[in-house]
Amino acid sequence: MKINFKKINKITFKEIPCKKKIIIGAVSAVVLLAIAGGVWMLHSIDKNGKNTNVVYVNTVKQIMNPGGDAGRINRFAGEVETQKQVDVQLSQDRVVKDIFVEEGQKVSVGTVLFTYNTEQDNDKLSKAELELERISNDITTKRTAVGVAQQSGDQLEVLQAQTELKQSEYEKKTKEVEIQKLKDSIENAEVKSQIDGIVKSINNGESNGAEPSAFMTIIAMGNFRIKGKVNEQNIGSVMPGQQVIVHSRVDKDIIWKGTMTEVDMQRPENGNENFQGGDPSIQSNSYPFYVELESSDGLMLGQHVYIEPDFGQLKEKKGIWLDESFVIQEDNKTYVWADNGRGKLEKRKVEIGKHDEEMFQCEIKKGLEEGDKITFPEPGLKEGMKTAVGKNNELGMNNPPVSDEMPQVNDPDTKNQAEETIEGEMGDEQ
């Protein structure tokens, strides 16, 4: 019999309902081939005619860890930065003589950062003082001239003498201001730090931006915040005011708590460093967001951390709590798909207790222990199927069957591409 694969006009894919992200084994390629009719059976049956489909399972203890490797709560990469930064600018027409600090050095309030060269200021001060002395002598002379003019009774001569006197007095005041500035400049030749912090940068005179950079930048110590990044696909998962948990990358038992303060939508950055477990093939803009900490004790500037929303997952719960999507209710019975302890799949009856509405979890009162292995429920599971512990927390069948109740793919490019793949793999059969 010849199969005309070009009559296939619907390409459908398997959809597994799930409230949270569950890692399932790679299945998309075999699903496409399965549409051609029977190809899945070729992959899931060995040379001896035995079914080789395996159901991946993991322990209840591993699956219960919401912030761990199971990845059911998004974790974003973050870095510790300071909330305060001081830019030290150079005075115009002044030359730096000595620099007493270097990049990365800790400084305190009053630490001398650098000094200006005062030789030119000293020369200017000497000349200005001589000029002030000359002006003072001129004023004395012009005051005498005003008196002589007044005695002569010539009003024009008096007015002229008074005008010249006022000009000299104005010059004197201007020169006195100039001298005071020069004295202040000499006295303040040492530029000191105004904060406790770390010297972030010292500008060598070059600037990469459109505007000149500060000569020296000092970042404050102690007042840390966390800067994270989220890509445009996951921007909805971060909101100002949301409580978060910050995890150390070095010690999983060390955490800090804080609150998201803002998401900077005005400064997108290219890249795909979105969250732990993200798809590296997705290229999109990412946006910085910031976390204000309740306490920054133990954090270091530049330290890399993980950030996750705080849904109360750190609250200790006695007993076993599973995501509700693992639990199936049929005919007034509640069960999970579990390993029977002998490498085979079974429907395990369980009794549920309380519900956690925030975490979408339910308590398992009877039927499961932390060491028992379970899998995520999906169409096609049957009792007696072979089980194996999934690598990297994989759950579900390695070769899932095709369901007749699959949502069709309307993308013509995807459909045509799939038809070509099927024809290329199968060819015409007689």
C-alpha positions as a printed NumPy array, in Angstrom:
array([[  0.   ,   0.   ,   0.   ],
       [  1.349,   3.417,  -0.921],
       [  1.059,   6.192,   1.647],
       [  0.594,   9.656,   0.18 ],
       [  2.102,  11.894,   2.836],
       [  1.239,  15.056,   0.909],
       [ -2.367,  14.525,   1.908],
       [ -1.363,  15.256,   5.442],
       [ -2.655,  18.784,   5.982],
       [ -2.522,  19.042,   9.732],
       [  0.568,  18.872,  11.862],
       [ -0.181,  18.561,  15.525],
       [  1.973,  18.668,  18.587],
       [  1.634,  17.288,  22.091],
       [  0.575,  19.718,  24.778],
       [  1.097,  18.893,  28.433],
       [ -0.988,  21.031,  30.812],
       [  1.166,  22.362,  33.611],
       [  0.881,  25.384,  35.91 ],
       [  4.597,  25.575,  36.41 ],
       [  7.678,  24.764,  34.388],
       [  8.508,  21.039,  34.503],
       [ 11.51 ,  19.725,  32.63 ],
       [ 10.392,  16.945,  30.285],
       [ 12.726,  14.89 ,  28.054],
       [ 13.318,  16.101,  24.51 ],
       [ 10.381,  14.827,  22.432],
       [  9.647,  17.268,  19.623],
       [ 11.558,  15.437,  16.87 ],
       [  9.939,  12.062,  17.436],
       [  6.507,  13.677,  17.696],
       [  6.857,  15.037,  14.17 ],
       [  7.819,  11.615,  12.877],
       [  5.003,   9.998,  14.782],
       [  2.48 ,  12.016,  12.752],
       [  3.483,  10.011,   9.675],
       [  1.934,   6.932,  11.248],
       [  3.821,   4.385,  13.268],
       [  7.226,   6.043,  13.304],
       [  7.063,   6.438,  17.097],
       [  6.632,   2.677,  17.32 ],
       [  9.838,   2.179,  15.341],
       [ 11.727,   4.286,  17.878],
       [ 10.131,   2.827,  20.987],
       [ 10.406,  -0.861,  20.029],
       [ 13.767,  -2.602,  19.972],
       [ 14.917,  -5.342,  17.597],
       [ 13.277,  -8.032,  19.737],
       [  9.883,  -6.36 ,  19.489],
       [  9.84 ,  -5.128,  23.096],
       [  8.633,  -1.691,  24.103],
       [ 11.649,   0.45 ,  25.111],
       [  9.748,   3.567,  26.186],
       [ 11.034,   4.757,  29.568],
       [  9.298,   7.033,  32.044],
       [ 11.671,   9.342,  33.89 ],
       [ 10.989,   9.778,  37.603],
       [ 12.554,  11.735,  40.457],
       [ 12.284,  11.566,  44.224],
       [  9.556,  13.437,  46.04 ],
       [ 12.24 ,  15.208,  48.078],
       [ 13.895,  16.58 ,  44.942],
       [ 10.618,  17.692,  43.385],
       [  9.483,  19.413,  46.596],
       [ 12.419,  21.836,  46.455],
       [ 10.767,  24.812,  44.696],
       [ 13.894,  26.958,  44.347],
       [ 16.321,  24.199,  43.477],
       [ 17.328,  22.487,  40.304],
       [ 13.761,  21.529,  39.423],
       [ 13.452,  25.144,  38.289],
       [  9.774,  25.716,  39.111],
       [ 10.495,  29.254,  40.314],
       [ 12.412,  31.615,  38.029],
       [ 15.836,  32.653,  39.272],
       [ 17.471,  35.737,  37.846],
       [ 21.17 ,  36.543,  37.825],
       [ 22.152,  39.57 ,  39.899],
       [ 25.182,  41.569,  40.988],
       [ 25.852,  43.607,  44.109],
       [ 26.382,  47.301,  43.468],
       [ 26.395,  50.477,  45.514],
       [ 23.534,  52.921,  45.784],
       [ 25.792,  56.001,  46.118],
       [ 28.595,  57.209,  43.888],
       [ 30.655,  60.394,  44.109],
       [ 32.314,  61.883,  41.025],
       [ 35.315,  64.11 ,  41.784],
       [ 35.825,  66.74 ,  39.079],
       [ 38.985,  68.734,  38.446],
       [ 38.952,  72.508,  38.87 ],
       [ 39.374,  74.401,  35.66 ],
       [ 42.836,  75.75 ,  34.882],
       [ 44.409,  73.621,  37.603],
       [ 46.989,  70.897,  37.24 ],
       [ 47.195,  67.755,  39.356],
       [ 50.526,  67.351,  41.094],
       [ 50.305,  64.077,  43.038],
       [ 47.732,  61.248,  43.258],
       [ 47.775,  59.357,  46.561],
       [ 45.245,  56.585,  45.871],
       [ 44.744,  53.91 ,  43.247],
       [ 41.767,  52.09 ,  41.755],
       [ 40.253,  49.569,  44.139],
       [ 41.675,  51.243,  47.239],
       [ 39.436,  51.767,  50.27 ],
       [ 39.208,  55.367,  51.478],
       [ 37.601,  57.102,  54.442],
       [ 36.193,  60.567,  54.968],
       [ 39.201,  62.933,  54.966],
       [ 41.563,  60.646,  53.016],
       [ 43.735,  62.773,  50.701],
       [ 42.989,  61.679,  47.14 ],
       [ 45.31 ,  63.998,  45.21 ],
       [ 46.91 ,  67.465,  45.32 ],
       [ 47.051,  70.313,  42.851],
       [ 50.25 ,  71.972,  41.686],
       [ 50.355,  75.337,  43.508],
       [ 53.461,  76.863,  41.899],
       [ 51.44 ,  78.881,  39.396],
       [ 48.995,  79.955,  42.095],
       [ 51.871,  81.161,  44.285],
       [ 53.271,  83.203,  41.393],
       [ 49.821,  84.648,  40.672],
       [ 49.363,  85.466,  44.343],
       [ 52.679,  87.365,  44.517],
       [ 51.797,  89.43 ,  41.449],
       [ 48.277,  90.114,  42.713],
       [ 49.57 ,  91.333,  46.085],
       [ 52.   ,  93.692,  44.358],
       [ 49.181,  94.97 ,  42.167],
       [ 46.978,  95.471,  45.235],
       [ 49.726,  97.538,  46.875],
       [ 49.997,  99.718,  43.77 ],
       [ 46.23 , 100.238,  43.665],
       [ 46.2  , 101.195,  47.35 ],
       [ 48.875, 103.83 ,  46.706],
       [ 46.843, 105.152,  43.763],
       [ 43.792, 105.47 ,  45.98 ],
       [ 45.747, 107.527,  48.494],
       [ 46.992, 109.81 ,  45.718],
       [ 43.503, 110.213,  44.171],
       [ 41.914, 111.038,  47.501],
       [ 44.409, 113.906,  47.816],
       [ 43.515, 114.998,  44.279],
       [ 39.816, 115.145,  45.187],
       [ 40.62 , 117.426,  48.159],
       [ 42.694, 119.784,  45.979],
       [ 39.903, 119.953,  43.384],
       [ 37.316, 120.773,  46.032],
       [ 39.486, 123.639,  47.314],
       [ 39.813, 125.084,  43.788],
       [ 36.047, 125.188,  43.424],
       [ 36.186, 123.73 ,  39.902],
       [ 33.236, 121.314,  39.857],
       [ 34.323, 119.566,  36.657],
       [ 37.731, 118.909,  38.16 ],
       [ 36.111, 117.61 ,  41.363],
       [ 33.854, 115.229,  39.393],
       [ 36.749, 113.856,  37.388],
       [ 38.887, 113.305,  40.503],
       [ 36.032, 111.526,  42.297],
       [ 35.408, 109.24 ,  39.259],
       [ 39.054, 108.219,  39.13 ],
       [ 38.997, 107.487,  42.864],
       [ 35.934, 105.242,  42.549],
       [ 37.566, 103.287,  39.716],
       [ 40.652, 102.632,  41.822],
       [ 38.529, 101.576,  44.805],
       [ 36.608,  99.12 ,  42.548],
       [ 39.899,  97.713,  41.222],
       [ 41.046,  97.219,  44.808],
       [ 37.951,  95.213,  45.752],
       [ 38.267,  93.071,  42.598],
       [ 41.936,  92.399,  43.326],
       [ 41.176,  91.504,  46.946],
       [ 38.631,  88.879,  45.773],
       [ 41.207,  87.49 ,  43.34 ],
       [ 43.826,  87.249,  46.077],
       [ 41.424,  85.477,  48.429],
       [ 40.595,  82.905,  45.763],
       [ 44.274,  82.261,  45.165],
       [ 44.875,  81.832,  48.882],
       [ 41.929,  79.424,  49.161],
       [ 43.219,  77.504,  46.164],
       [ 46.654,  77.135,  47.736],
       [ 45.219,  76.186,  51.104],
       [ 42.882,  73.651,  49.48 ],
       [ 45.466,  72.062,  47.259],
       [ 44.671,  68.748,  48.93 ],
       [ 41.428,  67.148,  47.674],
       [ 39.955,  64.791,  50.272],
       [ 37.303,  62.079,  50.137],
       [ 33.879,  63.106,  51.37 ],
       [ 32.637,  59.516,  51.919],
       [ 33.785,  56.103,  53.07 ],
       [ 34.149,  53.961,  49.999],
       [ 36.3  ,  52.459,  47.284],
       [ 38.061,  54.251,  44.435],
       [ 36.247,  52.857,  41.416],
       [ 38.145,  54.686,  38.678],
       [ 40.77 ,  57.344,  37.983],
       [ 40.472,  59.063,  34.624],
       [ 43.699,  59.346,  32.677],
       [ 42.317,  62.148,  30.561],
       [ 40.566,  59.957,  27.993],
       [ 36.804,  59.698,  27.765],
       [ 34.777,  57.102,  25.883],
       [ 31.528,  59.039,  26.169],
       [ 30.3  ,  62.24 ,  24.611],
       [ 30.976,  64.139,  27.831],
       [ 34.222,  64.2  ,  29.819],
       [ 34.397,  61.639,  32.571],
       [ 34.96 ,  62.535,  36.173],
       [ 38.598,  62.629,  37.177],
       [ 37.936,  60.208,  40.014],
       [ 34.898,  58.114,  41.011],
       [ 34.322,  56.801,  44.521],
       [ 31.566,  54.336,  45.345],
       [ 30.097,  54.232,  48.829],
       [ 30.534,  51.273,  51.154],
       [ 27.709,  49.538,  52.969],
       [ 24.627,  50.809,  51.145],
       [ 24.418,  47.967,  48.658],
       [ 21.625,  47.033,  46.294],
       [ 21.235,  44.216,  43.765],
       [ 21.058,  44.82 ,  40.034],
       [ 19.364,  42.063,  38.061],
       [ 18.349,  41.582,  34.444],
       [ 15.144,  40.236,  32.921],
       [ 14.475,  39.719,  29.223],
       [ 11.416,  40.947,  27.392],
       [  9.804,  37.491,  27.388],
       [  9.797,  37.414,  31.2  ],
       [  9.348,  41.094,  32.006],
       [  5.936,  40.339,  33.482],
       [  7.465,  38.177,  36.198],
       [  9.159,  41.128,  37.942],
       [  7.171,  43.942,  39.52 ],
       [  8.137,  46.899,  41.75 ],
       [  7.177,  46.205,  45.333],
       [  7.561,  42.447,  44.964],
       [  9.333,  40.658,  47.81 ],
       [ 12.376,  38.665,  46.709],
       [ 14.945,  36.249,  48.071],
       [ 18.621,  36.71 ,  47.156],
       [ 20.715,  33.536,  47.164],
       [ 24.474,  33.241,  47.475],
       [ 26.065,  31.37 ,  44.584],
       [ 28.707,  29.988,  46.912],
       [ 26.642,  28.756,  49.849],
       [ 23.028,  27.767,  49.167],
       [ 22.172,  28.207,  52.856],
       [ 23.01 ,  31.942,  52.815],
       [ 20.195,  34.251,  51.742],
       [ 19.177,  37.9  ,  51.93 ],
       [ 15.712,  39.38 ,  51.596],
       [ 14.652,  42.516,  49.808],
       [ 12.119,  44.308,  47.633],
       [ 12.141,  45.119,  43.927],
       [ 12.208,  48.908,  43.652],
       [ 12.143,  49.531,  39.916],
       [ 12.431,  48.022,  36.452],
       [ 14.353,  50.335,  34.113],
       [ 12.437,  50.125,  30.826],
       [ 14.302,  53.123,  29.397],
       [ 17.709,  51.435,  29.125],
       [ 17.364,  48.061,  27.396],
       [ 20.475,  45.993,  26.916],
       [ 21.157,  43.364,  24.286],
       [ 21.666,  39.819,  25.433],
       [ 19.821,  36.772,  26.698],
       [ 21.056,  36.525,  30.269],
       [ 17.487,  36.349,  31.534],
       [ 17.051,  33.681,  34.171],
       [ 18.439,  30.366,  35.28 ],
       [ 17.13 ,  27.711,  32.916],
       [ 16.384,  30.154,  30.071],
       [ 16.608,  29.169,  26.414],
       [ 20.047,  30.277,  25.144],
       [ 18.76 ,  30.319,  21.558],
       [ 16.349,  33.178,  22.299],
       [ 17.887,  36.561,  21.516],
       [ 16.085,  39.548,  23.007],
       [ 16.584,  42.752,  24.921],
       [ 17.039,  42.577,  28.652],
       [ 16.106,  45.232,  31.173],
       [ 17.823,  46.014,  34.482],
       [ 15.832,  45.848,  37.682],
       [ 16.926,  46.696,  41.224],
       [ 16.44 ,  45.153,  44.645],
       [ 16.612,  47.132,  47.89 ],
       [ 17.91 ,  44.884,  50.665],
       [ 16.685,  44.619,  54.227],
       [ 20.313,  44.021,  55.209],
       [ 23.496,  43.767,  53.154],
       [ 25.607,  42.152,  55.876],
       [ 28.022,  39.658,  54.362],
       [ 27.705,  40.936,  50.799],
       [ 30.667,  42.209,  48.803],
       [ 30.667,  44.783,  46.062],
       [ 30.514,  43.044,  42.686],
       [ 29.399,  39.722,  44.18 ],
       [ 27.194,  37.623,  41.875],
       [ 23.95 ,  36.243,  43.294],
       [ 20.628,  34.69 ,  42.3  ],
       [ 17.277,  36.483,  42.729],
       [ 13.9  ,  34.793,  42.953],
       [ 10.4  ,  36.03 ,  43.853],
       [  9.43 ,  35.303,  47.435],
       [  6.239,  33.234,  47.427],
       [  6.819,  31.922,  50.905],
       [  8.807,  28.942,  49.674],
       [ 11.241,  29.249,  52.573],
       [  8.533,  28.673,  55.129],
       [  9.058,  25.316,  56.726],
       [  6.212,  22.888,  56.107],
       [  5.923,  19.627,  57.894],
       [  5.199,  16.621,  55.751],
       [  5.053,  16.309,  51.979],
       [  3.811,  19.127,  49.763],
       [  3.536,  18.724,  45.997],
       [  2.564,  21.001,  43.176],
       [ -1.124,  20.442,  42.503],
       [ -0.371,  19.512,  38.892],
       [  1.232,  16.243,  40.084],
       [ -1.991,  15.086,  41.683],
       [ -4.805,  13.552,  39.601],
       [ -8.391,  13.159,  40.733],
       [-10.636,  10.67 ,  38.938],
       [-13.845,   8.982,  40.07 ],
       [-13.532,  10.461,  43.551],
       [-10.046,   8.96 ,  43.855],
       [ -6.751,  10.796,  44.169],
       [ -3.499,   9.362,  42.915],
       [ -0.049,  10.143,  41.499],
       [  2.075,   8.276,  38.985],
       [  4.885,   6.643,  40.948],
       [  7.645,   4.073,  40.692],
       [  6.53 ,   0.87 ,  42.444],
       [ 10.002,   0.268,  43.857],
       [ 10.803,  -2.353,  41.217],
       [ 11.381,  -0.087,  38.242],
       [  7.769,  -0.12 ,  37.034],
       [  5.142,   2.608,  36.883],
       [  1.995,   2.443,  38.991],
       [ -0.967,   4.565,  39.99 ],
       [ -0.357,   5.317,  43.639],
       [ -3.411,   6.262,  45.685],
       [ -2.758,   9.199,  48.001],
       [ -4.701,  11.17 ,  50.551],
       [ -4.445,  14.952,  50.355],
       [ -4.768,  17.44 ,  53.194],
       [ -4.294,  21.212,  53.252],
       [ -3.841,  23.504,  50.24 ],
       [ -1.385,  26.376,  49.804],
       [ -3.169,  28.795,  47.474],
       [ -0.111,  31.031,  46.987],
       [  2.241,  28.208,  46.001],
       [ -0.42 ,  26.057,  44.26 ],
       [  0.586,  23.129,  46.424],
       [ -1.282,  20.467,  48.322],
       [ -0.294,  18.366,  51.307],
       [  0.059,  14.607,  50.837],
       [ -1.092,  13.055,  54.097],
       [ -0.791,   9.401,  53.085],
       [  0.624,   7.359,  50.249],
       [  4.034,   8.952,  49.647],
       [  7.391,   9.268,  51.374],
       [ 10.213,  11.667,  50.493],
       [ 12.269,   8.83 ,  49.038],
       [  9.5  ,   7.654,  46.683],
       [  9.929,   8.468,  43.003],
       [  7.151,  10.062,  40.958],
       [  6.689,  11.575,  37.518],
       [  4.595,  14.325,  36.018],
       [  1.225,  13.043,  34.736],
       [  0.885,  13.122,  30.96 ],
       [ -1.301,  11.371,  28.362],
       [ -0.104,   7.887,  27.452],
       [  1.186,   6.779,  30.856],
       [  0.268,   3.183,  31.687],
       [  0.872,   1.019,  34.682],
       [  3.755,  -1.385,  34.237],
       [  5.844,   0.957,  32.058],
       [  9.567,   0.896,  32.747],
       [ 10.93 ,   3.743,  34.912],
       [ 14.346,   5.357,  35.31 ],
       [ 15.691,   8.295,  37.295],
       [ 15.762,  11.303,  34.975],
       [ 19.02 ,  13.097,  34.434],
       [ 18.949,  16.826,  35.135],
       [ 15.546,  16.319,  36.805],
       [ 13.804,  15.17 ,  33.64 ],
       [ 10.283,  13.86 ,  34.095],
       [  7.939,  12.029,  31.721],
       [  8.309,   9.585,  28.815],
       [ 11.362,   9.591,  26.615],
       [  9.211,   8.598,  23.599],
       [  5.683,   9.885,  24.258],
       [  2.924,   8.581,  21.957],
       [  0.87 ,  10.797,  19.674],
       [ -2.509,  11.936,  20.97 ],
       [ -5.514,  12.426,  18.692],
       [ -6.5  ,  15.417,  20.792],
       [ -3.546,  17.62 ,  19.977],
       [ -3.822,  21.296,  19.088],
       [ -3.01 ,  21.804,  15.431],
       [ -0.204,  24.032,  14.282],
       [ -1.458,  26.736,  11.952],
       [  1.951,  27.966,  10.85 ],
       [  2.211,  26.911,   7.151],
       [  5.996,  27.089,   7.238],
       [  6.147,  24.682,  10.16 ],
       [  3.588,  22.381,   8.502],
       [  5.399,  22.278,   5.16 ],
       [  8.728,  21.777,   6.861],
       [  7.299,  18.869,   8.843],
       [  5.795,  17.264,   5.694],
       [  9.149,  17.488,   3.942],
       [ 10.841,  15.882,   6.943],
       [  8.316,  13.038,   6.979],
       [  8.678,  12.348,   3.251],
       [ 12.438,  12.503,   3.476],
       [ 12.532,  10.023,   6.341],
       [  9.869,   7.565,   5.138],
       [  9.76 ,   7.777,   1.342],
       [  7.028,   5.988,  -0.63 ],
       [  5.986,   2.567,   0.599],
       [  4.27 ,  -0.117,  -1.457]])
